[in-house]
């Protein structure tokens, strides 16, 4: 079997009896090339199966017009929404986006950083893994003045642009909401404290308890990867003995939904016996019964801000060193049935017997 040979602009030029420079300009829509010639060149390019070599073009002009994007899992609602917004916004400005997922593996994240650097991307946006505490594998981008932006899961002391949600306020708001609904024994199911999201939400949870003079109990906080499987294991611990809590603050909606389903099986009524609040306002939270109160993190706004930050940095001189700067995206509690106050039953009137 013969080895496939890639067609180049030289092949197109030979077929059309044109110069290589004319073919190159036609393929790049140069204004000095006639529309007729452009159409003829592009038609021949399609016929021959020509594919432009973006990397070679990047080597010539030092720009690949490509931006890298690393997220933990593209299947999750929040990063998926952000990725879509970033890709669409950058596409409007002539950039392609390489979307990669680390699967919450630090080893994969390190490998992806090396690969993306090797492909000569012009900029990089990252939402780190749950366990990334050393960000030195991204130093190569900073050292070579390649714009670098972190979002959502971000470093604390690393000289980069950071765009994140107000997770402290989110944790505080959820806890105070449950307290205002009458809860006094509130469980918090958190992610690992190696991630900024959860250290800040736990801090908000603790301070809301403190403000309302409710004792903080270590036994009422669980730290884990926020999967359905882990949520079920935690439910078995929480409901293995009385007294049951009267409120649960789950740090994502997958966990909140799993708790709701578990309570249905053991005949714990939501919201009458137990109030539940999730986080991230996943669309599933609104359609399940009862619908789940959650925190909207406005992923579309975050995606827009990340894209704008990348574009701003791409327009700056390459020799400008990056500095730490932080931008907060607002949060909003979306109140639904899972934390509603129970409807008090009307008193039944008792008729006196007439003697």
Short mmCIF file of C-alpha atoms in Angstrom, two decimals:
data_model
loop_
_atom_site.label_atom_id
_atom_site.label_comp_id
_atom_site.label_asym_id
_atom_site.label_seq_id
_atom_site.Cartn_x
_atom_site.Cartn_y
_atom_site.Cartn_z
CA UNK A 1 0.00 0.00 0.00
CA UNK A 2 1.47 3.37 -1.00
CA UNK A 3 1.94 5.98 1.68
CA UNK A 4 -0.50 8.90 1.44
CA UNK A 5 1.18 12.14 0.33
CA UNK A 6 -0.16 15.43 1.64
CA UNK A 7 -0.95 17.96 -1.08
CA UNK A 8 0.61 21.41 -0.74
CA UNK A 9 0.12 24.83 -2.29
CA UNK A 10 2.88 23.87 -4.73
CA UNK A 11 0.61 21.12 -6.15
CA UNK A 12 -2.25 23.59 -6.49
CA UNK A 13 0.02 26.08 -8.23
CA UNK A 14 1.24 23.46 -10.71
CA UNK A 15 -2.30 22.34 -11.54
CA UNK A 16 -3.49 25.91 -12.18
CA UNK A 17 -0.25 27.24 -13.69
CA UNK A 18 -0.09 29.94 -11.05
CA UNK A 19 2.71 31.11 -8.80
CA UNK A 20 2.93 29.69 -5.29
CA UNK A 21 2.59 33.20 -3.81
CA UNK A 22 -0.65 33.79 -5.77
CA UNK A 23 -2.10 30.52 -4.50
CA UNK A 24 -1.09 31.38 -0.92
CA UNK A 25 -2.69 34.81 -1.14
CA UNK A 26 -5.85 33.40 -2.70
CA UNK A 27 -6.26 30.84 0.08
CA UNK A 28 -5.84 33.64 2.64
CA UNK A 29 -8.36 35.95 0.91
CA UNK A 30 -5.78 38.60 0.09
CA UNK A 31 -7.53 41.76 -1.26
CA UNK A 32 -5.17 41.98 -4.25
CA UNK A 33 -6.35 38.63 -5.63
CA UNK A 34 -9.50 38.61 -7.77
CA UNK A 35 -12.62 36.80 -6.62
CA UNK A 36 -12.46 34.57 -9.73
CA UNK A 37 -8.90 33.46 -8.94
CA UNK A 38 -9.78 32.85 -5.28
CA UNK A 39 -12.72 30.65 -6.28
CA UNK A 40 -10.59 28.72 -8.79
CA UNK A 41 -7.81 28.14 -6.24
CA UNK A 42 -10.17 27.05 -3.47
CA UNK A 43 -12.00 24.70 -5.85
CA UNK A 44 -8.73 23.03 -6.83
CA UNK A 45 -7.67 22.87 -3.17
CA UNK A 46 -10.84 20.95 -2.34
CA UNK A 47 -10.37 18.66 -5.34
CA UNK A 48 -6.81 17.77 -4.33
CA UNK A 49 -7.73 17.36 -0.65
CA UNK A 50 -5.37 20.14 0.42
CA UNK A 51 -5.21 20.87 4.15
CA UNK A 52 -3.54 24.05 5.45
CA UNK A 53 -0.64 23.46 7.83
CA UNK A 54 -1.54 25.73 10.75
CA UNK A 55 1.63 24.85 12.64
CA UNK A 56 3.86 25.77 9.70
CA UNK A 57 2.00 29.05 9.31
CA UNK A 58 2.49 29.70 13.01
CA UNK A 59 6.22 29.16 12.69
CA UNK A 60 6.37 31.73 9.88
CA UNK A 61 4.42 34.50 11.59
CA UNK A 62 4.95 33.49 15.27
CA UNK A 63 1.16 33.21 15.70
CA UNK A 64 -0.92 30.06 15.52
CA UNK A 65 -4.27 31.83 16.06
CA UNK A 66 -4.99 28.96 18.46
CA UNK A 67 -5.84 29.15 22.15
CA UNK A 68 -5.67 26.21 24.56
CA UNK A 69 -8.40 25.49 27.10
CA UNK A 70 -8.01 22.94 29.91
CA UNK A 71 -11.03 21.94 32.03
CA UNK A 72 -11.52 19.13 34.58
CA UNK A 73 -14.40 17.40 32.76
CA UNK A 74 -16.18 18.61 29.67
CA UNK A 75 -19.22 16.48 30.61
CA UNK A 76 -20.11 18.67 33.61
CA UNK A 77 -22.67 21.44 33.10
CA UNK A 78 -20.58 24.30 34.47
CA UNK A 79 -17.31 23.81 32.50
CA UNK A 80 -19.23 22.76 29.39
CA UNK A 81 -21.16 26.04 29.37
CA UNK A 82 -18.01 28.09 29.98
CA UNK A 83 -16.11 26.25 27.23
CA UNK A 84 -18.85 26.91 24.69
CA UNK A 85 -18.93 30.64 25.47
CA UNK A 86 -15.13 30.93 25.29
CA UNK A 87 -14.94 29.04 22.00
CA UNK A 88 -17.70 31.13 20.38
CA UNK A 89 -16.24 34.44 21.57
CA UNK A 90 -12.69 33.65 20.43
CA UNK A 91 -13.95 32.33 17.10
CA UNK A 92 -15.51 35.75 16.47
CA UNK A 93 -11.99 37.18 16.73
CA UNK A 94 -10.38 34.65 14.42
CA UNK A 95 -9.02 32.19 17.00
CA UNK A 96 -9.43 28.43 17.15
CA UNK A 97 -9.76 26.74 20.55
CA UNK A 98 -8.22 23.41 21.54
CA UNK A 99 -10.39 22.08 24.39
CA UNK A 100 -8.73 19.47 26.62
CA UNK A 101 -9.93 17.75 29.79
CA UNK A 102 -7.67 16.70 32.63
CA UNK A 103 -10.22 14.28 34.14
CA UNK A 104 -9.15 15.76 37.48
CA UNK A 105 -5.78 14.05 37.11
CA UNK A 106 -2.74 16.14 37.99
CA UNK A 107 -0.56 13.89 35.80
CA UNK A 108 -2.83 14.51 32.81
CA UNK A 109 -2.87 18.23 33.49
CA UNK A 110 0.94 18.34 33.47
CA UNK A 111 1.04 16.36 30.21
CA UNK A 112 -1.56 18.62 28.62
CA UNK A 113 0.43 21.73 29.56
CA UNK A 114 3.50 20.30 27.86
CA UNK A 115 1.54 19.26 24.75
CA UNK A 116 -0.25 22.59 24.37
CA UNK A 117 3.00 24.48 24.72
CA UNK A 118 4.56 22.28 22.02
CA UNK A 119 1.70 23.07 19.63
CA UNK A 120 2.63 26.77 19.89
CA UNK A 121 -0.70 28.04 21.19
CA UNK A 122 -0.98 31.81 21.53
CA UNK A 123 -2.68 31.73 24.96
CA UNK A 124 -4.00 29.31 27.56
CA UNK A 125 -7.02 29.25 29.91
CA UNK A 126 -7.14 26.68 32.72
CA UNK A 127 -9.55 25.40 35.33
CA UNK A 128 -7.25 23.21 37.40
CA UNK A 129 -7.78 19.77 38.90
CA UNK A 130 -9.09 19.25 42.43
CA UNK A 131 -5.59 18.36 43.56
CA UNK A 132 -3.39 20.96 41.85
CA UNK A 133 -1.47 22.85 44.54
CA UNK A 134 1.82 23.27 42.65
CA UNK A 135 1.31 25.21 39.42
CA UNK A 136 4.93 25.21 38.26
CA UNK A 137 4.13 23.14 35.15
CA UNK A 138 2.56 26.33 33.79
CA UNK A 139 5.74 28.38 34.34
CA UNK A 140 6.85 27.72 30.77
CA UNK A 141 3.95 29.84 29.50
CA UNK A 142 4.76 32.71 31.84
CA UNK A 143 8.49 32.52 31.12
CA UNK A 144 7.78 32.80 27.40
CA UNK A 145 5.20 35.58 27.81
CA UNK A 146 2.28 33.45 26.61
CA UNK A 147 -0.97 34.82 28.09
CA UNK A 148 -2.28 32.61 30.89
CA UNK A 149 -5.68 32.86 32.59
CA UNK A 150 -7.09 30.66 35.37
CA UNK A 151 -10.81 30.43 36.07
CA UNK A 152 -13.15 28.79 38.60
CA UNK A 153 -10.53 26.46 40.14
CA UNK A 154 -7.60 28.79 40.53
CA UNK A 155 -4.23 29.23 42.31
CA UNK A 156 -3.92 31.50 45.33
CA UNK A 157 -0.36 32.77 45.01
CA UNK A 158 0.58 32.57 41.35
CA UNK A 159 1.15 35.61 39.16
CA UNK A 160 -1.66 35.20 36.66
CA UNK A 161 -5.08 36.58 35.82
CA UNK A 162 -7.70 34.79 37.95
CA UNK A 163 -11.46 34.80 37.30
CA UNK A 164 -13.56 32.95 39.85
CA UNK A 165 -16.96 32.80 41.49
CA UNK A 166 -17.62 34.36 44.88
CA UNK A 167 -17.53 31.00 46.64
CA UNK A 168 -17.17 32.40 50.15
CA UNK A 169 -20.37 34.40 49.67
CA UNK A 170 -22.01 31.35 48.13
CA UNK A 171 -21.23 29.18 51.15
CA UNK A 172 -22.34 31.89 53.54
CA UNK A 173 -25.57 32.60 51.64
CA UNK A 174 -26.63 28.95 51.44
CA UNK A 175 -26.02 28.34 55.15
CA UNK A 176 -27.81 31.49 56.24
CA UNK A 177 -30.73 30.60 53.95
CA UNK A 178 -31.11 27.22 55.66
CA UNK A 179 -30.88 28.86 59.09
CA UNK A 180 -33.57 31.37 58.14
CA UNK A 181 -35.76 28.44 57.10
CA UNK A 182 -35.47 27.03 60.61
CA UNK A 183 -32.56 24.59 60.27
CA UNK A 184 -30.25 24.20 63.26
CA UNK A 185 -28.40 20.98 62.41
CA UNK A 186 -26.86 21.59 58.98
CA UNK A 187 -24.62 19.06 57.25
CA UNK A 188 -22.18 20.33 54.63
CA UNK A 189 -20.91 17.96 51.93
CA UNK A 190 -17.80 19.60 50.53
CA UNK A 191 -15.20 18.83 47.89
CA UNK A 192 -11.52 18.33 48.82
CA UNK A 193 -9.88 21.28 50.59
CA UNK A 194 -6.98 21.17 48.11
CA UNK A 195 -9.30 23.16 45.80
CA UNK A 196 -10.05 26.86 46.36
CA UNK A 197 -13.77 26.41 45.68
CA UNK A 198 -14.30 24.28 48.75
CA UNK A 199 -12.01 26.05 51.21
CA UNK A 200 -13.98 29.23 50.51
CA UNK A 201 -17.42 27.62 50.67
CA UNK A 202 -16.54 25.90 53.96
CA UNK A 203 -15.33 29.24 55.34
CA UNK A 204 -18.66 30.81 54.39
CA UNK A 205 -20.55 27.92 55.99
CA UNK A 206 -18.60 28.26 59.26
CA UNK A 207 -19.01 32.01 59.49
CA UNK A 208 -22.76 31.85 58.88
CA UNK A 209 -23.06 29.32 61.71
CA UNK A 210 -20.94 31.56 63.94
CA UNK A 211 -23.04 34.64 63.18
CA UNK A 212 -26.21 32.80 64.21
CA UNK A 213 -24.54 31.25 67.28
CA UNK A 214 -24.86 27.67 66.02
CA UNK A 215 -21.93 25.43 67.05
CA UNK A 216 -19.73 24.10 64.26
CA UNK A 217 -19.40 20.30 64.39
CA UNK A 218 -16.59 18.57 62.50
CA UNK A 219 -18.73 15.44 62.31
CA UNK A 220 -21.28 17.35 60.19
CA UNK A 221 -18.82 18.15 57.36
CA UNK A 222 -17.75 15.61 54.74
CA UNK A 223 -14.87 16.15 52.30
CA UNK A 224 -14.94 14.09 49.10
CA UNK A 225 -15.03 14.12 45.32
CA UNK A 226 -18.57 15.14 44.54
CA UNK A 227 -19.75 12.08 42.63
CA UNK A 228 -23.04 10.20 42.88
CA UNK A 229 -21.23 7.17 44.30
CA UNK A 230 -19.60 9.18 47.09
CA UNK A 231 -22.89 10.94 47.83
CA UNK A 232 -24.61 7.59 48.38
CA UNK A 233 -21.87 6.44 50.76
CA UNK A 234 -22.19 9.68 52.72
CA UNK A 235 -25.99 9.34 52.87
CA UNK A 236 -25.52 5.93 54.50
CA UNK A 237 -23.35 7.57 57.18
CA UNK A 238 -25.67 10.55 57.74
CA UNK A 239 -28.85 8.50 58.03
CA UNK A 240 -27.41 5.51 59.88
CA UNK A 241 -28.45 6.94 63.25
CA UNK A 242 -30.76 9.52 64.77
CA UNK A 243 -31.03 12.43 65.04
CA UNK A 244 -31.07 13.19 61.33
CA UNK A 245 -29.98 16.66 60.25
CA UNK A 246 -32.67 19.16 59.31
CA UNK A 247 -30.60 20.80 56.55
CA UNK A 248 -27.96 19.72 54.03
CA UNK A 249 -25.73 22.06 52.02
CA UNK A 250 -24.29 20.05 49.12
CA UNK A 251 -21.40 21.62 47.21
CA UNK A 252 -22.76 20.48 43.85
CA UNK A 253 -26.14 19.57 42.38
CA UNK A 254 -25.23 15.96 41.56
CA UNK A 255 -24.79 15.39 45.30
CA UNK A 256 -27.99 17.29 46.15
CA UNK A 257 -30.03 15.22 43.67
CA UNK A 258 -28.57 11.97 45.00
CA UNK A 259 -29.48 12.96 48.57
CA UNK A 260 -33.02 13.78 47.49
CA UNK A 261 -33.43 10.36 45.85
CA UNK A 262 -31.98 8.62 48.91
CA UNK A 263 -34.38 10.44 51.23
CA UNK A 264 -37.31 9.32 49.11
CA UNK A 265 -36.29 5.69 49.63
CA UNK A 266 -36.04 6.00 53.43
CA UNK A 267 -39.21 8.10 53.74
CA UNK A 268 -37.51 11.32 54.83
CA UNK A 269 -39.68 14.12 53.50
CA UNK A 270 -38.12 17.07 51.65
CA UNK A 271 -38.60 19.87 52.62
CA UNK A 272 -40.81 18.98 55.63
CA UNK A 273 -38.22 16.85 57.47
CA UNK A 274 -35.06 17.93 55.69
CA UNK A 275 -34.14 20.92 53.55
CA UNK A 276 -31.55 20.53 50.78
CA UNK A 277 -29.53 23.14 48.87
CA UNK A 278 -27.14 22.35 46.01
CA UNK A 279 -24.62 24.40 44.06
CA UNK A 280 -24.11 25.46 40.38
CA UNK A 281 -27.76 25.54 39.28
CA UNK A 282 -27.53 22.53 37.00
CA UNK A 283 -30.66 22.33 34.77
CA UNK A 284 -31.55 19.01 36.45
CA UNK A 285 -32.12 20.85 39.74
CA UNK A 286 -35.14 22.65 38.30
CA UNK A 287 -36.91 19.67 36.74
CA UNK A 288 -36.61 17.13 39.54
CA UNK A 289 -39.43 16.84 42.13
CA UNK A 290 -39.23 18.59 44.47
CA UNK A 291 -37.09 21.10 42.60
CA UNK A 292 -33.77 21.85 44.29
CA UNK A 293 -32.63 25.21 45.62
CA UNK A 294 -29.20 25.95 44.18
CA UNK A 295 -26.59 28.65 43.63
CA UNK A 296 -26.31 30.10 40.14
CA UNK A 297 -22.65 30.74 39.29
CA UNK A 298 -23.45 32.42 35.96
CA UNK A 299 -21.13 30.29 33.77
CA UNK A 300 -21.95 32.34 30.67
CA UNK A 301 -20.69 35.50 32.40
CA UNK A 302 -17.55 33.70 33.54
CA UNK A 303 -16.92 32.37 30.03
CA UNK A 304 -17.35 35.85 28.57
CA UNK A 305 -14.91 37.34 31.08
CA UNK A 306 -12.32 34.62 30.47
CA UNK A 307 -12.53 35.18 26.71
CA UNK A 308 -12.22 38.95 27.14
CA UNK A 309 -9.22 38.53 29.46
CA UNK A 310 -7.50 36.30 26.90
CA UNK A 311 -8.16 38.78 24.09
CA UNK A 312 -6.86 41.68 26.20
CA UNK A 313 -3.66 39.79 27.03
CA UNK A 314 -3.17 38.75 23.39
CA UNK A 315 -3.19 42.43 22.39
CA UNK A 316 -0.53 43.38 24.94
CA UNK A 317 3.19 43.36 24.16
CA UNK A 318 4.71 39.91 24.64
CA UNK A 319 7.40 41.20 26.96
CA UNK A 320 4.94 42.39 29.62
CA UNK A 321 5.18 40.07 32.67
CA UNK A 322 1.86 38.90 34.12
CA UNK A 323 0.83 39.92 37.61
CA UNK A 324 -1.72 38.43 39.95
CA UNK A 325 -5.14 39.97 39.47
CA UNK A 326 -8.47 38.62 40.68
CA UNK A 327 -11.92 39.13 39.22
CA UNK A 328 -15.05 37.87 40.99
CA UNK A 329 -18.15 36.63 39.16
CA UNK A 330 -21.36 37.11 41.18
CA UNK A 331 -23.49 34.30 42.59
CA UNK A 332 -27.22 34.14 43.24
CA UNK A 333 -29.28 31.77 45.36
CA UNK A 334 -32.16 30.32 43.33
CA UNK A 335 -34.78 29.30 45.88
CA UNK A 336 -36.91 26.28 45.00
CA UNK A 337 -39.10 23.68 46.71
CA UNK A 338 -36.34 21.66 48.43
CA UNK A 339 -35.76 24.39 51.01
CA UNK A 340 -39.25 25.87 51.22
CA UNK A 341 -40.83 26.34 54.61
CA UNK A 342 -43.30 23.54 55.31
CA UNK A 343 -46.89 24.56 54.84
CA UNK A 344 -48.63 24.56 58.20
CA UNK A 345 -51.81 22.51 58.22
CA UNK A 346 -54.98 24.38 59.19
CA UNK A 347 -56.38 23.42 62.55
CA UNK A 348 -59.39 21.15 62.35
CA UNK A 349 -62.39 22.73 64.05
CA UNK A 350 -64.19 20.50 66.54
CA UNK A 351 -67.94 20.86 66.66
CA UNK A 352 -69.50 20.67 70.06
CA UNK A 353 -72.34 18.29 70.47
CA UNK A 354 -75.66 19.89 71.10
CA UNK A 355 -77.32 18.42 74.13
#
